[in-house]
mmCIF file of C-alpha atoms and ligand atoms in Angstrom:
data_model
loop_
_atom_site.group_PDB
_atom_site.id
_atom_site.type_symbol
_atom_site.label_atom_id
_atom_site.label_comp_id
_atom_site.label_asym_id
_atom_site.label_seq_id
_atom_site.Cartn_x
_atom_site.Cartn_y
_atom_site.Cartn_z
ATOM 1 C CA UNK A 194 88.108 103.530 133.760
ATOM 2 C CA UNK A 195 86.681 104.879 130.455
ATOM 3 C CA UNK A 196 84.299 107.843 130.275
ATOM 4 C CA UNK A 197 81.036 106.989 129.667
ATOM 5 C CA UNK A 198 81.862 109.346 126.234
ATOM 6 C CA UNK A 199 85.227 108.108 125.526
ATOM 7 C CA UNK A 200 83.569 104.532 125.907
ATOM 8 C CA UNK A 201 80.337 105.514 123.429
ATOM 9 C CA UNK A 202 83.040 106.853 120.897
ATOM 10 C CA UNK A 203 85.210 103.628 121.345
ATOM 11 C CA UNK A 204 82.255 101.382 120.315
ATOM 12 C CA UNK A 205 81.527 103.794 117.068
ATOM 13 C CA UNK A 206 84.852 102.921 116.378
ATOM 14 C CA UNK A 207 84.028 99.245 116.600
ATOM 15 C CA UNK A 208 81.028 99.921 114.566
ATOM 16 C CA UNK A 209 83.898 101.588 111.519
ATOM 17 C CA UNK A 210 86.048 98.984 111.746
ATOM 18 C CA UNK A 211 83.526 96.300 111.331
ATOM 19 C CA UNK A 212 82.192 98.044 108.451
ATOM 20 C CA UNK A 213 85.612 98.378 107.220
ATOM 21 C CA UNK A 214 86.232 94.528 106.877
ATOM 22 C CA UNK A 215 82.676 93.702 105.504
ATOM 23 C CA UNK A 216 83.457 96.634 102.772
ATOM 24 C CA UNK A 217 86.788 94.641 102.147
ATOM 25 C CA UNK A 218 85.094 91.540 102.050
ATOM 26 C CA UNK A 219 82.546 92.295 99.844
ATOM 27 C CA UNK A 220 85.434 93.609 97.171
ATOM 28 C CA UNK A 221 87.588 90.514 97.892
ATOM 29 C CA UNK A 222 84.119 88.327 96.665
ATOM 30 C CA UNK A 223 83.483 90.436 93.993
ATOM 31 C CA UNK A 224 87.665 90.020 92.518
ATOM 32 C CA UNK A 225 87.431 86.653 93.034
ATOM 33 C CA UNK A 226 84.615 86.037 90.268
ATOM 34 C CA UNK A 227 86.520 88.276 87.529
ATOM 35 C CA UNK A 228 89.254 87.269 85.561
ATOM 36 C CA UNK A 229 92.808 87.768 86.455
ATOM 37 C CA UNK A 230 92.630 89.235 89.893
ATOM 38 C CA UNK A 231 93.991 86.142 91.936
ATOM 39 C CA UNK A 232 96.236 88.571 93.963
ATOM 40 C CA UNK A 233 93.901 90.935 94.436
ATOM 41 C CA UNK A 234 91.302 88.835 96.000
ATOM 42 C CA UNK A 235 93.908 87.774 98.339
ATOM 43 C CA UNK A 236 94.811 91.476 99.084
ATOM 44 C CA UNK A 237 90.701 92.398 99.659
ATOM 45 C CA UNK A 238 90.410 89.052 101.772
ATOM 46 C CA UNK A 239 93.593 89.504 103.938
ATOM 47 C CA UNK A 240 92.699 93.363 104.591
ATOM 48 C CA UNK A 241 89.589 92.643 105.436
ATOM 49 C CA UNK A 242 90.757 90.294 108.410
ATOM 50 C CA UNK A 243 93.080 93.019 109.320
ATOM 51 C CA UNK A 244 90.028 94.683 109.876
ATOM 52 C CA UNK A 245 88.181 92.525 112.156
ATOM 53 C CA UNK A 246 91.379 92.578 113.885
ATOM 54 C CA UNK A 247 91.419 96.560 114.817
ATOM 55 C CA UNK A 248 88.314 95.908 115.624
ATOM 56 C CA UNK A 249 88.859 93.417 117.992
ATOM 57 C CA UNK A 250 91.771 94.724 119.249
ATOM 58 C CA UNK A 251 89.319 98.062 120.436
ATOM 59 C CA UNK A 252 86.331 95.432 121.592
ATOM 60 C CA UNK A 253 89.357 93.778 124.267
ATOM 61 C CA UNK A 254 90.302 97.343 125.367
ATOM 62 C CA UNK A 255 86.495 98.682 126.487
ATOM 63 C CA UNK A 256 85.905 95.559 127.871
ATOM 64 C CA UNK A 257 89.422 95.432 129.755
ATOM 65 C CA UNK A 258 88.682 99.487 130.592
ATOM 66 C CA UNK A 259 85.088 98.537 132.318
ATOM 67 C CA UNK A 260 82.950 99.591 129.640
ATOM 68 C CA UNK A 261 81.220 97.077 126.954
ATOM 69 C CA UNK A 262 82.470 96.015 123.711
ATOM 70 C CA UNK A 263 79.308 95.882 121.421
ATOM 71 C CA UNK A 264 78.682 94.095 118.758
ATOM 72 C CA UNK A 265 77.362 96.050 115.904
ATOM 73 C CA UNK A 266 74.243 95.524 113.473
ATOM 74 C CA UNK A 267 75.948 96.413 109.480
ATOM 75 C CA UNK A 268 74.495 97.590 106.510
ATOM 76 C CA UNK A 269 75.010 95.372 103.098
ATOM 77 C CA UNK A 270 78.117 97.022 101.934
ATOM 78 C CA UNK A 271 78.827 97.989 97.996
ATOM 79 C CA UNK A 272 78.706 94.294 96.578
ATOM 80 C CA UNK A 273 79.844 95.515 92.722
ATOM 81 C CA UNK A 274 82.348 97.750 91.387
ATOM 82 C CA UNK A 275 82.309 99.208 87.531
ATOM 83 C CA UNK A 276 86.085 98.482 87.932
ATOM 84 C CA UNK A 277 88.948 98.168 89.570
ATOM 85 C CA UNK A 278 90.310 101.350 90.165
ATOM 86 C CA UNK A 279 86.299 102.162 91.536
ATOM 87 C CA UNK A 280 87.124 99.709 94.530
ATOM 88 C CA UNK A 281 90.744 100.733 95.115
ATOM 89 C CA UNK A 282 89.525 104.702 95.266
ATOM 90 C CA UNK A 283 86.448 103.806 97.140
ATOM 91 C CA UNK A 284 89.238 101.439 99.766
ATOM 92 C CA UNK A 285 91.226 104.891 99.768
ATOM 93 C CA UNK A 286 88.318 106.907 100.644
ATOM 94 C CA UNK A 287 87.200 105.142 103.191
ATOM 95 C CA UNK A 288 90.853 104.683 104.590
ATOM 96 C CA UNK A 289 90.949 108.701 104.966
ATOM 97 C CA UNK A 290 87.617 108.516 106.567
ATOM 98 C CA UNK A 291 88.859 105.921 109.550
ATOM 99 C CA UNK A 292 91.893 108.304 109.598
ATOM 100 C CA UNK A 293 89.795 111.266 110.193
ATOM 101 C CA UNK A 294 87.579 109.645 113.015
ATOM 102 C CA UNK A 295 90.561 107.881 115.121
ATOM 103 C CA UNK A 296 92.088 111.574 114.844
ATOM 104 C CA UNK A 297 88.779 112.340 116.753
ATOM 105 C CA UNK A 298 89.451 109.615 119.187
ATOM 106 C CA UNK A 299 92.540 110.916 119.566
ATOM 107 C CA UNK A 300 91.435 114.476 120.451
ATOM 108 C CA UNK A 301 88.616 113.317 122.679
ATOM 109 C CA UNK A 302 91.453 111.197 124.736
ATOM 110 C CA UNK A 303 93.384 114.388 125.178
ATOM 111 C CA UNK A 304 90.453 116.430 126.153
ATOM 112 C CA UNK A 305 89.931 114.342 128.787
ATOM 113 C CA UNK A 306 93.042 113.530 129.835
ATOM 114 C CA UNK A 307 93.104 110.035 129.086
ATOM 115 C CA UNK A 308 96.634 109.228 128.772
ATOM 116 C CA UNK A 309 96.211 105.412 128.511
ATOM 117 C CA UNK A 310 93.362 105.459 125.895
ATOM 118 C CA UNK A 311 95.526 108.232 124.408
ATOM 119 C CA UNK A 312 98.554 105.772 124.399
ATOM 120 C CA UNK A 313 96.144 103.055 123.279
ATOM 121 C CA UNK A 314 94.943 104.574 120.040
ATOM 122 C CA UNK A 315 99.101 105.507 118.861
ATOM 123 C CA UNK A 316 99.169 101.841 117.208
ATOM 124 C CA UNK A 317 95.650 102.539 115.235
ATOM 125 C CA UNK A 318 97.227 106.477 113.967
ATOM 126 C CA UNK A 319 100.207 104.774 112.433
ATOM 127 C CA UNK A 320 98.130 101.511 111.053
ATOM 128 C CA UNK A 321 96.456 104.542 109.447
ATOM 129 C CA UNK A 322 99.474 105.793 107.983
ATOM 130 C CA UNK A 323 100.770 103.013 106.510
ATOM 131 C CA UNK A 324 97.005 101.912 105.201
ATOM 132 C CA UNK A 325 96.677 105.534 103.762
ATOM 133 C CA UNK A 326 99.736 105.000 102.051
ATOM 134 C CA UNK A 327 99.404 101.707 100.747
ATOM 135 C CA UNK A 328 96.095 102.322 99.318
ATOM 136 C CA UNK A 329 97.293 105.912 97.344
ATOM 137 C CA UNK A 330 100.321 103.923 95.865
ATOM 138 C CA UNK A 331 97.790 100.876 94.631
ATOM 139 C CA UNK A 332 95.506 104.151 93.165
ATOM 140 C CA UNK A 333 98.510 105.696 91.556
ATOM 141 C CA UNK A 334 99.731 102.798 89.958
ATOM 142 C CA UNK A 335 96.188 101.923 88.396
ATOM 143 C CA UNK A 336 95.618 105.177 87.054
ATOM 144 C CA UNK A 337 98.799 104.791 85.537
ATOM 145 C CA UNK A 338 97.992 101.421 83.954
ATOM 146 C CA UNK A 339 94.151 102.511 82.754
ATOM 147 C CA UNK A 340 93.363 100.225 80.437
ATOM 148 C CA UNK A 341 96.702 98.004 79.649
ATOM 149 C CA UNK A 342 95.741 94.157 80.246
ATOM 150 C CA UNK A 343 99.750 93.200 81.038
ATOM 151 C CA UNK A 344 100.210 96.310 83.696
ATOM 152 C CA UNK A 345 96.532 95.056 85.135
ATOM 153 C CA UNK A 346 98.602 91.148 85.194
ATOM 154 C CA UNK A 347 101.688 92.648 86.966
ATOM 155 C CA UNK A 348 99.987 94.583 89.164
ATOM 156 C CA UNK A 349 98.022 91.612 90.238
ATOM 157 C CA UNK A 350 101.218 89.753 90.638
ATOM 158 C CA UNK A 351 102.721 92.243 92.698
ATOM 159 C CA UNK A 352 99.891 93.539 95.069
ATOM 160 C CA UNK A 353 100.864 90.366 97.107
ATOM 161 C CA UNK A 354 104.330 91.686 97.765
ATOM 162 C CA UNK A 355 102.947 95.659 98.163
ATOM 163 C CA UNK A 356 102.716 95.107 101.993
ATOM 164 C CA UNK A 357 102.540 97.494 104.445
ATOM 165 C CA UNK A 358 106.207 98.773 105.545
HETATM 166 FE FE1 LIG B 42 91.222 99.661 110.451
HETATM 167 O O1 LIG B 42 92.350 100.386 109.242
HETATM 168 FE FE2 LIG B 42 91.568 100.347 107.558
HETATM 169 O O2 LIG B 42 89.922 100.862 107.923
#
């Protein structure tokens, strides 16, 4: 049985990952109406299902804890981007963020000694890793392209491939 705090800080973590996939969405429709960025509109679409799935995931566990998986109201995310390397630091930004607040969860499971939630919430800190990771090494490799039209068409080729490990 979940605290009535462990289950409130759950649900804000339903609430992050929901706003993680419409964020992702939102760059995955903006990509797919500028030129060249077939892969990368896959990448934005496909993460931002991932998303929905984390989220999900956490909705099965309150509910299967006896608390209440809510469903939560979302702000219009960022709809435009001045370029590409804007969406993939803002997608690493908020990655640390997420990081950051299932740490939290983390702690607030060991406070109260909530080894199952505290077992639960392992797969989401090394999702984290590997998301963190993913999204510095798709920021390192634009900044290293800038402005170079054939690095911007191989990196689009690749990102496909540029999976998480
Ligand atoms: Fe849910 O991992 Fe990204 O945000």
């Amino acid at each position: 049985m979940l605290s009535q705090n462990m289950k409130e800080a759950l649900n804000r973590q339903v609430l992050m990952e929901a706003q993680s996939s419409q964020a992702y969405l939102a760059m995955g429709s903006w990509a797919e109406i500028q030129p060249g960025l077939k892969g990368v509109t896959q990448f934005f679409f496909r993460h931002s299902d991932e998303e929905r799935m984390h989220m999900l995931k956490l909705i099965h566990y309150i509910n299967e804890r006896g608390g209440f998986g809510i469903i939560p109201a979302l702000d219009q995310p960022v709809l435009t981007f001045v370029s590409l390397k804007k969406a993939f630091e803002q997608l690493f930004e908020h990655e640390v963020k997420v990081s950051e607040s299932i740490n939290n969860l983390v702690e607030i499971a060991l406070t109260e000694k909530d080894y199952a939630t505290h077992n639960f919430l392992q797969w989401y800190v090394m999702e984290q890793v590997e998301e963190e990771r993913l999204a510095r090494e798709c920021n390192d490799k634009l900044e290293m392209i800038g402005d170079d039209k054939s690095g911007l068409y191989l990196f689009d080729r690749d990102i496909m491939t540029m999976d998480k490990e």
